[in-house]
Amino acid sequence: MKIEDARVIVCSPGRNFVTLKIVTDEGVTGVGDATLNGRELAVASYLADHVVPALIGRDPGRIEDTWQYLYKGSYWRRGPVTMTAIAAVDTALWDIKGKVAGLPVYQLLGGRSREGVTVYGHASAPDTESVLTEVARYVELGYKAVRVQTGVPGLQTTYGVGRGRMFYEPADAAVPSEATWSTERYLAHTPSVFARVRDEFGPGLRLLHDVHHRLTPIEAARLGRDLEPHRLTWMEDPVPAELQEGFRLIRRHTTTPIAVGEVFNTVWDCQQLITEQLVDYIRTTVVHAGGISHLRRIFDLAALYHVRSGSHGATDLSPVCMAAALHLDISIPNFGLQEYMRHTEETDAVFPHSYRFEDGYLLPSESPGLGVDIDEALAAEYPYKPASLPVNRLEDGTMHSW
Ligand code: CS2
Ligand code: MG
């Protein structure tokens, strides 16, 4: 079997997605997500201009060799654009291998280690009282874990607080919109939200919170300590993680578990965090961390150090990525949690899939391969629209992490 064609499909059914579809000479096809929010066309060009020509004629069964070819062969290793492009090829080749074998991909990864993939949903609202209603909606839907984000008094907008109910999309303008941030206001407010939510919903519900890289280690240490009585499952991205040793400081002060990794692309980005046991959950994804092959490598390293998976699953990761994530989640020994932000109906229609939500769990498809596809004719009805993530400044105008 040989790769005959590979198409890069850019579409915007509600938001932008980049998808790679690989076609073999025997008519078997495979799909991979290649979406990098706000930088979509960079990956589309990387694939179309630099990767696709080298794929034609290759044996689609050689997944590891193709991964190494694209990684070592690019010379310029790592980085989000390269690793997202490699991820798309890797994911599509696993899809093809599953279809050729007549098995869902999780069977090729060792089979089920659990009955379902526990997911967490996003409850967000402008203030504490209204977020209680949102948390209750997720509990009614059967969710066992809920991420809670609210507005911060004195700030006009806050990361993670959606404009529409159950859908959240921060990439809102071609030229980045600007938000304002105050660490003082945020730290003064957030623990009281969790006190109220825990009081209302009792000890059984798993609660999570995303800090979105906005603190310094000592500020994160204080937040973690203030949150301890409310027993969070995790505090996510407390600080930007380029300085991995900075997490030692947080660790010295708090037992609130830490989750990190949605912007990481390789095992080398999280090696120190994992081997020094500075985090509890690693949140790397199929699409941004080199595909199923490389993500499994990260999770295997994590398993040796008591670190569990907690893959990012925002709406800017397409249903193709979600389908692939579920095959890994169900098979690895050290699964923790999977983020699940529901896609819009338009997105679901463009990416027909057979994974499903049931009572707080996502269940991967039982079809051969990944069990997801792209409807190319429908995708063509939604052309690309430039959209960037916002930027963030402190109240005095200083640029800050968004
Ligand atoms: C977030 C994301 O889901 C999360 O945890 O941090 O929504 C993130 O902001 C987006 O994926 C950025 O594209
Ligand atoms: Mg996050």
Short mmCIF file of C-alpha atoms and ligand atoms in Angstrom, two decimals:
data_model
loop_
_atom_site.label_atom_id
_atom_site.label_comp_id
_atom_site.label_asym_id
_atom_site.label_seq_id
_atom_site.Cartn_x
_atom_site.Cartn_y
_atom_site.Cartn_z
CA MET A 1 0.00 0.00 0.00
CA LYS A 2 1.23 3.49 -0.86
CA ILE A 3 0.18 7.04 -0.03
CA GLU A 4 -1.30 8.44 -3.20
CA ASP A 5 -2.59 11.84 -2.09
CA ALA A 6 -2.73 14.06 0.98
CA ARG A 7 -5.08 17.05 1.19
CA VAL A 8 -4.87 19.96 3.61
CA ILE A 9 -8.39 21.18 4.32
CA VAL A 10 -8.92 24.55 6.02
CA CYS A 11 -12.48 25.35 7.09
CA SER A 12 -14.35 27.46 9.60
CA PRO A 13 -17.61 25.89 10.80
CA GLY A 14 -17.91 28.33 13.72
CA ARG A 15 -14.13 28.48 14.18
CA ASN A 16 -11.07 27.61 12.09
CA PHE A 17 -9.83 24.05 11.71
CA VAL A 18 -7.00 22.55 9.65
CA THR A 19 -7.34 18.88 8.73
CA LEU A 20 -5.03 16.55 6.84
CA LYS A 21 -6.59 13.74 4.85
CA ILE A 22 -4.27 11.03 3.56
CA VAL A 23 -5.46 8.79 0.72
CA THR A 24 -3.84 5.49 -0.22
CA ASP A 25 -3.67 3.76 -3.59
CA GLU A 26 -6.08 1.14 -2.19
CA GLY A 27 -8.67 3.79 -1.37
CA VAL A 28 -8.21 3.69 2.43
CA THR A 29 -8.17 7.19 3.93
CA GLY A 30 -7.04 8.62 7.26
CA VAL A 31 -7.55 11.99 8.96
CA GLY A 32 -5.43 14.05 11.33
CA ASP A 33 -6.13 17.34 13.11
CA ALA A 34 -3.61 20.11 12.35
CA THR A 35 -5.31 23.06 14.05
CA LEU A 36 -3.11 25.58 15.89
CA ASN A 37 -5.42 28.29 17.17
CA GLY A 38 -4.60 31.70 15.65
CA ARG A 39 -1.73 30.26 13.55
CA GLU A 40 -3.74 27.92 11.32
CA LEU A 41 -2.29 28.95 7.97
CA ALA A 42 1.28 28.50 9.15
CA VAL A 43 0.61 24.80 9.75
CA ALA A 44 -1.43 24.49 6.54
CA SER A 45 1.53 25.84 4.56
CA TYR A 46 4.04 23.68 6.47
CA LEU A 47 2.02 20.61 5.52
CA ALA A 48 1.14 21.52 1.95
CA ASP A 49 4.51 23.02 0.98
CA HIS A 50 6.96 20.89 2.95
CA VAL A 51 5.38 17.63 4.12
CA VAL A 52 2.85 16.41 1.56
CA PRO A 53 5.34 16.17 -1.35
CA ALA A 54 7.51 13.84 0.77
CA LEU A 55 4.55 11.65 1.77
CA ILE A 56 3.48 10.65 -1.72
CA GLY A 57 4.59 7.11 -2.50
CA ARG A 58 5.45 6.21 1.12
CA ASP A 59 4.15 3.09 2.88
CA PRO A 60 1.38 4.32 5.26
CA GLY A 61 2.08 1.38 7.59
CA ARG A 62 5.45 2.82 8.63
CA ILE A 63 4.13 5.18 11.30
CA GLU A 64 7.22 5.40 13.52
CA ASP A 65 9.61 5.69 10.58
CA THR A 66 7.51 8.49 9.07
CA TRP A 67 7.45 10.29 12.43
CA GLN A 68 11.24 10.10 12.68
CA TYR A 69 11.60 11.14 9.04
CA LEU A 70 9.54 14.29 9.62
CA TYR A 71 11.12 15.09 13.01
CA LYS A 72 14.80 14.40 12.34
CA GLY A 73 14.45 15.22 8.68
CA SER A 74 13.23 18.76 9.20
CA TYR A 75 16.51 19.67 10.96
CA TRP A 76 14.58 22.46 12.80
CA ARG A 77 13.25 20.31 15.60
CA ARG A 78 10.28 20.89 17.89
CA GLY A 79 8.05 23.97 18.07
CA PRO A 80 4.26 24.13 17.76
CA VAL A 81 4.06 24.44 13.96
CA THR A 82 6.37 21.52 13.20
CA MET A 83 4.91 19.29 15.90
CA THR A 84 1.31 20.02 14.89
CA ALA A 85 2.13 19.12 11.30
CA ILE A 86 3.82 15.88 12.40
CA ALA A 87 0.83 15.14 14.66
CA ALA A 88 -1.57 15.42 11.73
CA VAL A 89 0.41 12.89 9.66
CA ASP A 90 0.86 10.52 12.61
CA THR A 91 -2.84 10.61 13.52
CA ALA A 92 -3.94 10.00 9.94
CA LEU A 93 -1.57 7.02 9.66
CA TRP A 94 -2.95 5.46 12.88
CA ASP A 95 -6.44 5.93 11.42
CA ILE A 96 -5.36 4.09 8.26
CA LYS A 97 -3.67 1.32 10.25
CA GLY A 98 -6.85 0.77 12.26
CA LYS A 99 -8.98 0.63 9.13
CA VAL A 100 -6.60 -1.83 7.46
CA ALA A 101 -6.63 -4.03 10.58
CA GLY A 102 -10.40 -3.68 10.95
CA LEU A 103 -9.93 -2.50 14.57
CA PRO A 104 -10.58 0.68 16.52
CA VAL A 105 -7.24 2.38 17.21
CA TYR A 106 -7.45 1.74 20.98
CA GLN A 107 -7.21 -2.00 20.24
CA LEU A 108 -3.88 -1.39 18.48
CA LEU A 109 -2.70 0.51 21.59
CA GLY A 110 -3.28 -2.43 23.92
CA GLY A 111 -7.06 -2.42 24.36
CA ARG A 112 -9.23 -0.93 27.09
CA SER A 113 -7.84 -0.13 30.51
CA ARG A 114 -11.21 1.31 31.68
CA GLU A 115 -14.86 1.38 30.73
CA GLY A 116 -15.12 5.05 29.81
CA VAL A 117 -13.09 8.27 29.69
CA THR A 118 -14.02 10.63 32.54
CA VAL A 119 -14.37 14.14 31.18
CA TYR A 120 -14.66 17.58 32.72
CA GLY A 121 -16.87 20.35 31.44
CA HIS A 122 -16.53 24.12 31.72
CA ALA A 123 -18.82 26.07 34.04
CA SER A 124 -18.24 29.79 33.69
CA ALA A 125 -20.20 32.91 34.58
CA PRO A 126 -19.56 36.56 35.42
CA ASP A 127 -20.01 36.07 39.19
CA THR A 128 -20.12 33.48 41.93
CA GLU A 129 -23.88 33.19 42.30
CA SER A 130 -24.49 32.65 38.57
CA VAL A 131 -21.66 30.12 38.25
CA LEU A 132 -23.51 27.90 40.73
CA THR A 133 -26.32 27.54 38.17
CA GLU A 134 -23.79 26.61 35.49
CA VAL A 135 -22.12 23.98 37.69
CA ALA A 136 -25.59 22.54 38.44
CA ARG A 137 -26.28 22.20 34.70
CA TYR A 138 -23.17 20.07 34.26
CA VAL A 139 -24.03 17.96 37.28
CA GLU A 140 -27.49 17.37 35.78
CA LEU A 141 -25.88 16.26 32.51
CA GLY A 142 -23.96 13.65 34.50
CA TYR A 143 -20.50 15.27 34.64
CA LYS A 144 -18.32 14.02 37.50
CA ALA A 145 -15.80 16.84 37.12
CA VAL A 146 -16.31 20.54 36.41
CA ARG A 147 -13.88 23.36 35.74
CA VAL A 148 -15.03 26.60 37.36
CA GLN A 149 -14.11 30.09 36.08
CA THR A 150 -15.77 33.39 36.99
CA GLY A 151 -15.31 37.06 36.23
CA VAL A 152 -13.11 39.03 38.61
CA PRO A 153 -14.64 42.10 40.30
CA GLY A 154 -13.07 45.24 38.78
CA LEU A 155 -12.00 43.54 35.50
CA GLN A 156 -14.15 43.89 32.38
CA THR A 157 -13.39 40.50 30.88
CA THR A 158 -11.66 37.45 32.26
CA TYR A 159 -10.12 34.47 30.53
CA GLY A 160 -12.31 31.38 30.45
CA VAL A 161 -15.66 33.11 30.92
CA GLY A 162 -17.82 32.40 27.88
CA ARG A 163 -20.18 34.81 26.21
CA GLY A 164 -22.62 32.08 25.18
CA ARG A 165 -23.79 29.26 27.43
CA MET A 166 -21.72 26.08 27.08
CA PHE A 167 -19.64 27.46 24.20
CA TYR A 168 -16.48 29.43 24.67
CA GLU A 169 -14.30 30.79 21.89
CA PRO A 170 -11.57 33.25 22.78
CA ALA A 171 -10.16 33.77 19.24
CA ASP A 172 -12.47 36.67 18.48
CA ALA A 173 -10.79 39.13 16.08
CA ALA A 174 -8.38 39.19 13.15
CA VAL A 175 -6.11 41.57 15.07
CA PRO A 176 -5.91 40.47 18.72
CA SER A 177 -8.36 42.12 21.08
CA GLU A 178 -6.90 43.38 24.38
CA ALA A 179 -7.82 42.32 27.90
CA THR A 180 -6.77 43.81 31.24
CA TRP A 181 -5.49 41.79 34.17
CA SER A 182 -4.92 42.33 37.88
CA THR A 183 -3.27 39.56 39.86
CA GLU A 184 -4.26 41.26 43.14
CA ARG A 185 -7.97 41.34 42.27
CA TYR A 186 -7.86 37.77 40.99
CA LEU A 187 -6.10 36.34 44.05
CA ALA A 188 -8.45 38.18 46.39
CA HIS A 189 -11.53 36.79 44.63
CA THR A 190 -10.92 33.23 43.46
CA PRO A 191 -10.73 31.28 46.76
CA SER A 192 -14.18 32.62 47.77
CA VAL A 193 -15.69 31.21 44.55
CA PHE A 194 -14.46 27.72 45.39
CA ALA A 195 -15.58 28.01 49.01
CA ARG A 196 -19.10 28.71 47.75
CA VAL A 197 -19.09 26.01 45.03
CA ARG A 198 -17.72 23.33 47.37
CA ASP A 199 -20.24 24.28 50.03
CA GLU A 200 -23.10 24.02 47.52
CA PHE A 201 -22.09 20.77 45.78
CA GLY A 202 -20.41 18.79 48.57
CA PRO A 203 -17.23 16.71 48.54
CA GLY A 204 -18.07 14.29 45.68
CA LEU A 205 -17.79 16.62 42.70
CA ARG A 206 -14.32 17.03 41.20
CA LEU A 207 -13.52 20.73 40.79
CA LEU A 208 -10.81 22.22 38.59
CA HIS A 209 -9.54 25.70 37.86
CA ASP A 210 -7.40 27.16 35.06
CA VAL A 211 -4.99 30.00 35.94
CA HIS A 212 -3.89 30.31 32.29
CA HIS A 213 -0.21 31.07 32.97
CA ARG A 214 -0.90 34.36 34.79
CA LEU A 215 0.97 34.12 38.10
CA THR A 216 4.53 33.94 39.38
CA PRO A 217 5.57 30.86 41.37
CA ILE A 218 5.11 32.48 44.78
CA GLU A 219 1.71 33.89 43.78
CA ALA A 220 0.70 30.46 42.53
CA ALA A 221 1.92 28.95 45.81
CA ARG A 222 -0.34 31.32 47.72
CA LEU A 223 -3.34 30.55 45.50
CA GLY A 224 -2.73 26.82 45.84
CA ARG A 225 -2.60 27.17 49.61
CA ASP A 226 -5.77 29.29 49.74
CA LEU A 227 -7.55 26.66 47.62
CA GLU A 228 -6.46 23.69 49.74
CA PRO A 229 -9.58 23.62 51.95
CA HIS A 230 -11.73 23.32 48.81
CA ARG A 231 -9.96 20.16 47.57
CA LEU A 232 -9.39 20.92 43.89
CA THR A 233 -8.55 18.09 41.50
CA TRP A 234 -6.12 20.49 39.90
CA MET A 235 -4.91 24.03 39.50
CA GLU A 236 -4.00 24.38 35.82
CA ASP A 237 -1.12 26.31 34.26
CA PRO A 238 -0.40 28.36 37.38
CA VAL A 239 2.69 29.98 35.78
CA PRO A 240 4.21 30.06 32.30
CA ALA A 241 6.17 26.82 32.19
CA GLU A 242 9.30 27.69 30.24
CA LEU A 243 11.10 27.85 33.60
CA GLN A 244 10.38 24.32 34.73
CA GLU A 245 12.41 24.60 37.95
CA GLY A 246 10.05 27.42 39.02
CA PHE A 247 7.53 24.73 39.92
CA ARG A 248 9.76 23.61 42.80
CA LEU A 249 8.77 26.79 44.62
CA ILE A 250 5.05 26.13 44.16
CA ARG A 251 5.49 22.53 45.30
CA ARG A 252 7.26 23.55 48.50
CA HIS A 253 4.17 25.44 49.67
CA THR A 254 1.01 23.67 48.57
CA THR A 255 -0.63 20.29 48.18
CA THR A 256 -3.13 21.54 45.59
CA PRO A 257 -2.40 19.29 42.58
CA ILE A 258 -0.94 20.95 39.48
CA ALA A 259 -1.79 20.33 35.81
CA VAL A 260 0.36 21.71 32.99
CA GLY A 261 1.10 21.17 29.32
CA GLU A 262 -1.49 22.43 26.85
CA VAL A 263 1.11 24.57 25.07
CA PHE A 264 3.86 21.91 25.17
CA ASN A 265 4.87 20.13 21.99
CA THR A 266 7.31 17.40 22.98
CA VAL A 267 8.40 15.18 25.86
CA TRP A 268 11.41 17.45 26.28
CA ASP A 269 9.11 20.37 27.23
CA CYS A 270 7.87 18.45 30.27
CA GLN A 271 10.77 16.16 31.10
CA GLN A 272 11.90 18.01 34.23
CA LEU A 273 8.34 18.64 35.43
CA ILE A 274 7.66 14.92 35.19
CA THR A 275 10.90 13.42 36.46
CA GLU A 276 11.08 15.79 39.45
CA GLN A 277 7.39 15.14 40.14
CA LEU A 278 6.66 18.86 40.00
CA VAL A 279 3.23 18.32 38.41
CA ASP A 280 0.43 15.82 38.91
CA TYR A 281 -1.27 15.89 35.50
CA ILE A 282 0.28 16.35 32.08
CA ARG A 283 -2.10 18.06 29.64
CA THR A 284 -0.34 17.65 26.29
CA THR A 285 -2.51 16.75 23.31
CA VAL A 286 -2.49 14.58 20.23
CA VAL A 287 -2.62 17.58 17.89
CA HIS A 288 0.05 19.79 19.46
CA ALA A 289 2.44 17.15 20.79
CA GLY A 290 3.37 15.08 17.78
CA GLY A 291 0.35 12.81 17.43
CA ILE A 292 -0.66 9.53 19.04
CA SER A 293 2.89 8.11 18.83
CA HIS A 294 4.60 10.95 20.68
CA LEU A 295 1.82 11.58 23.18
CA ARG A 296 1.96 7.95 24.22
CA ARG A 297 5.69 8.39 24.80
CA ILE A 298 4.98 11.39 27.09
CA PHE A 299 2.31 9.48 29.00
CA ASP A 300 4.59 6.46 29.41
CA LEU A 301 7.31 8.66 30.95
CA ALA A 302 4.67 10.28 33.16
CA ALA A 303 3.44 6.88 34.37
CA LEU A 304 6.87 6.14 35.87
CA TYR A 305 6.59 9.26 38.05
CA HIS A 306 2.99 9.05 39.29
CA VAL A 307 1.91 11.73 36.83
CA ARG A 308 -1.46 11.17 35.15
CA SER A 309 -2.81 12.40 31.83
CA GLY A 310 -5.24 15.32 31.63
CA SER A 311 -5.32 16.17 27.95
CA HIS A 312 -6.42 19.56 26.76
CA GLY A 313 -9.72 19.32 24.87
CA ALA A 314 -10.79 22.87 24.08
CA THR A 315 -13.03 23.60 21.10
CA ASP A 316 -10.03 24.68 19.01
CA LEU A 317 -8.96 21.02 18.93
CA SER A 318 -11.18 19.45 16.29
CA PRO A 319 -13.33 16.32 16.72
CA VAL A 320 -10.51 14.49 14.90
CA CYS A 321 -8.16 15.29 17.79
CA MET A 322 -10.85 14.39 20.33
CA ALA A 323 -11.47 11.03 18.66
CA ALA A 324 -7.73 10.27 18.70
CA ALA A 325 -7.38 11.40 22.32
CA LEU A 326 -10.13 9.02 23.42
CA HIS A 327 -8.37 5.99 21.93
CA LEU A 328 -5.27 6.88 23.96
CA ASP A 329 -7.22 7.82 27.10
CA ILE A 330 -9.06 4.52 27.22
CA SER A 331 -5.91 2.46 26.76
CA ILE A 332 -3.16 4.00 28.91
CA PRO A 333 -2.65 2.89 32.53
CA ASN A 334 -2.19 6.43 33.93
CA PHE A 335 -5.24 8.21 32.57
CA GLY A 336 -6.40 11.09 34.76
CA LEU A 337 -9.09 13.24 33.14
CA GLN A 338 -9.98 14.46 29.66
CA GLU A 339 -11.17 18.00 29.01
CA TYR A 340 -14.34 18.09 26.93
CA MET A 341 -15.68 21.39 25.66
CA ARG A 342 -18.60 20.57 23.43
CA HIS A 343 -18.22 21.54 19.77
CA THR A 344 -20.98 23.48 18.04
CA GLU A 345 -23.51 21.66 15.84
CA GLU A 346 -21.87 23.11 12.71
CA THR A 347 -18.50 21.67 13.73
CA ASP A 348 -20.00 18.29 14.59
CA ALA A 349 -21.69 18.18 11.16
CA VAL A 350 -18.42 18.86 9.31
CA PHE A 351 -16.64 16.15 11.33
CA PRO A 352 -19.01 13.17 11.55
CA HIS A 353 -17.88 10.99 14.45
CA SER A 354 -19.08 8.11 16.53
CA TYR A 355 -17.58 8.81 19.97
CA ARG A 356 -20.32 9.67 22.42
CA PHE A 357 -20.99 11.21 25.82
CA GLU A 358 -22.76 9.12 28.41
CA ASP A 359 -23.22 9.90 32.08
CA GLY A 360 -19.99 11.86 32.53
CA TYR A 361 -17.89 9.63 30.29
CA LEU A 362 -16.85 9.82 26.66
CA LEU A 363 -16.77 6.49 24.86
CA PRO A 364 -14.44 6.08 21.89
CA SER A 365 -15.76 4.81 18.60
CA GLU A 366 -15.89 1.07 17.95
CA SER A 367 -15.45 1.57 14.18
CA PRO A 368 -12.16 0.59 12.56
CA GLY A 369 -9.61 3.41 12.79
CA LEU A 370 -10.41 6.57 14.71
CA GLY A 371 -14.12 6.65 13.88
CA VAL A 372 -14.14 10.23 12.64
CA ASP A 373 -14.05 11.85 9.21
CA ILE A 374 -14.33 15.21 7.50
CA ASP A 375 -17.20 15.99 5.14
CA GLU A 376 -15.17 17.89 2.55
CA ALA A 377 -18.16 19.23 0.61
CA LEU A 378 -19.72 20.66 3.76
CA ALA A 379 -16.34 21.99 4.95
CA ALA A 380 -16.05 23.96 1.69
CA GLU A 381 -19.15 25.92 2.69
CA TYR A 382 -17.26 27.39 5.65
CA PRO A 383 -14.22 29.32 4.37
CA TYR A 384 -11.35 30.34 6.65
CA LYS A 385 -11.81 33.55 8.66
CA PRO A 386 -8.77 35.17 10.26
CA ALA A 387 -9.11 35.00 14.06
CA SER A 388 -6.47 35.55 16.74
CA LEU A 389 -6.33 34.88 20.45
CA PRO A 390 -6.48 38.04 22.63
CA VAL A 391 -3.50 39.70 24.27
CA ASN A 392 -3.40 40.80 27.88
CA ARG A 393 -2.04 43.84 29.75
CA LEU A 394 -1.76 44.77 33.40
CA GLU A 395 -3.75 47.80 34.53
CA ASP A 396 -0.69 50.06 33.97
CA GLY A 397 -0.38 48.83 30.36
CA THR A 398 2.43 46.29 30.80
CA MET A 399 2.13 43.26 28.50
CA HIS A 400 1.23 40.12 30.46
CA SER A 401 0.61 36.48 29.52
CA TRP A 402 -2.91 35.95 28.19
C1 CS2 B 1 -7.76 26.55 27.75
C2 CS2 B 1 -7.96 26.74 26.30
O1 CS2 B 1 -9.10 24.67 27.63
C3 CS2 B 1 -8.22 25.22 28.26
O2 CS2 B 1 -7.73 24.79 29.27
O3 CS2 B 1 -6.61 26.97 28.36
O4 CS2 B 1 -9.27 27.17 26.13
C4 CS2 B 1 -6.99 27.67 25.57
O5 CS2 B 1 -7.12 28.98 25.96
C5 CS2 B 1 -7.24 27.56 24.09
O6 CS2 B 1 -7.17 26.23 23.71
C6 CS2 B 1 -6.25 28.41 23.31
O7 CS2 B 1 -6.37 28.12 21.98
MG MG B 2 -6.03 25.71 29.97
#
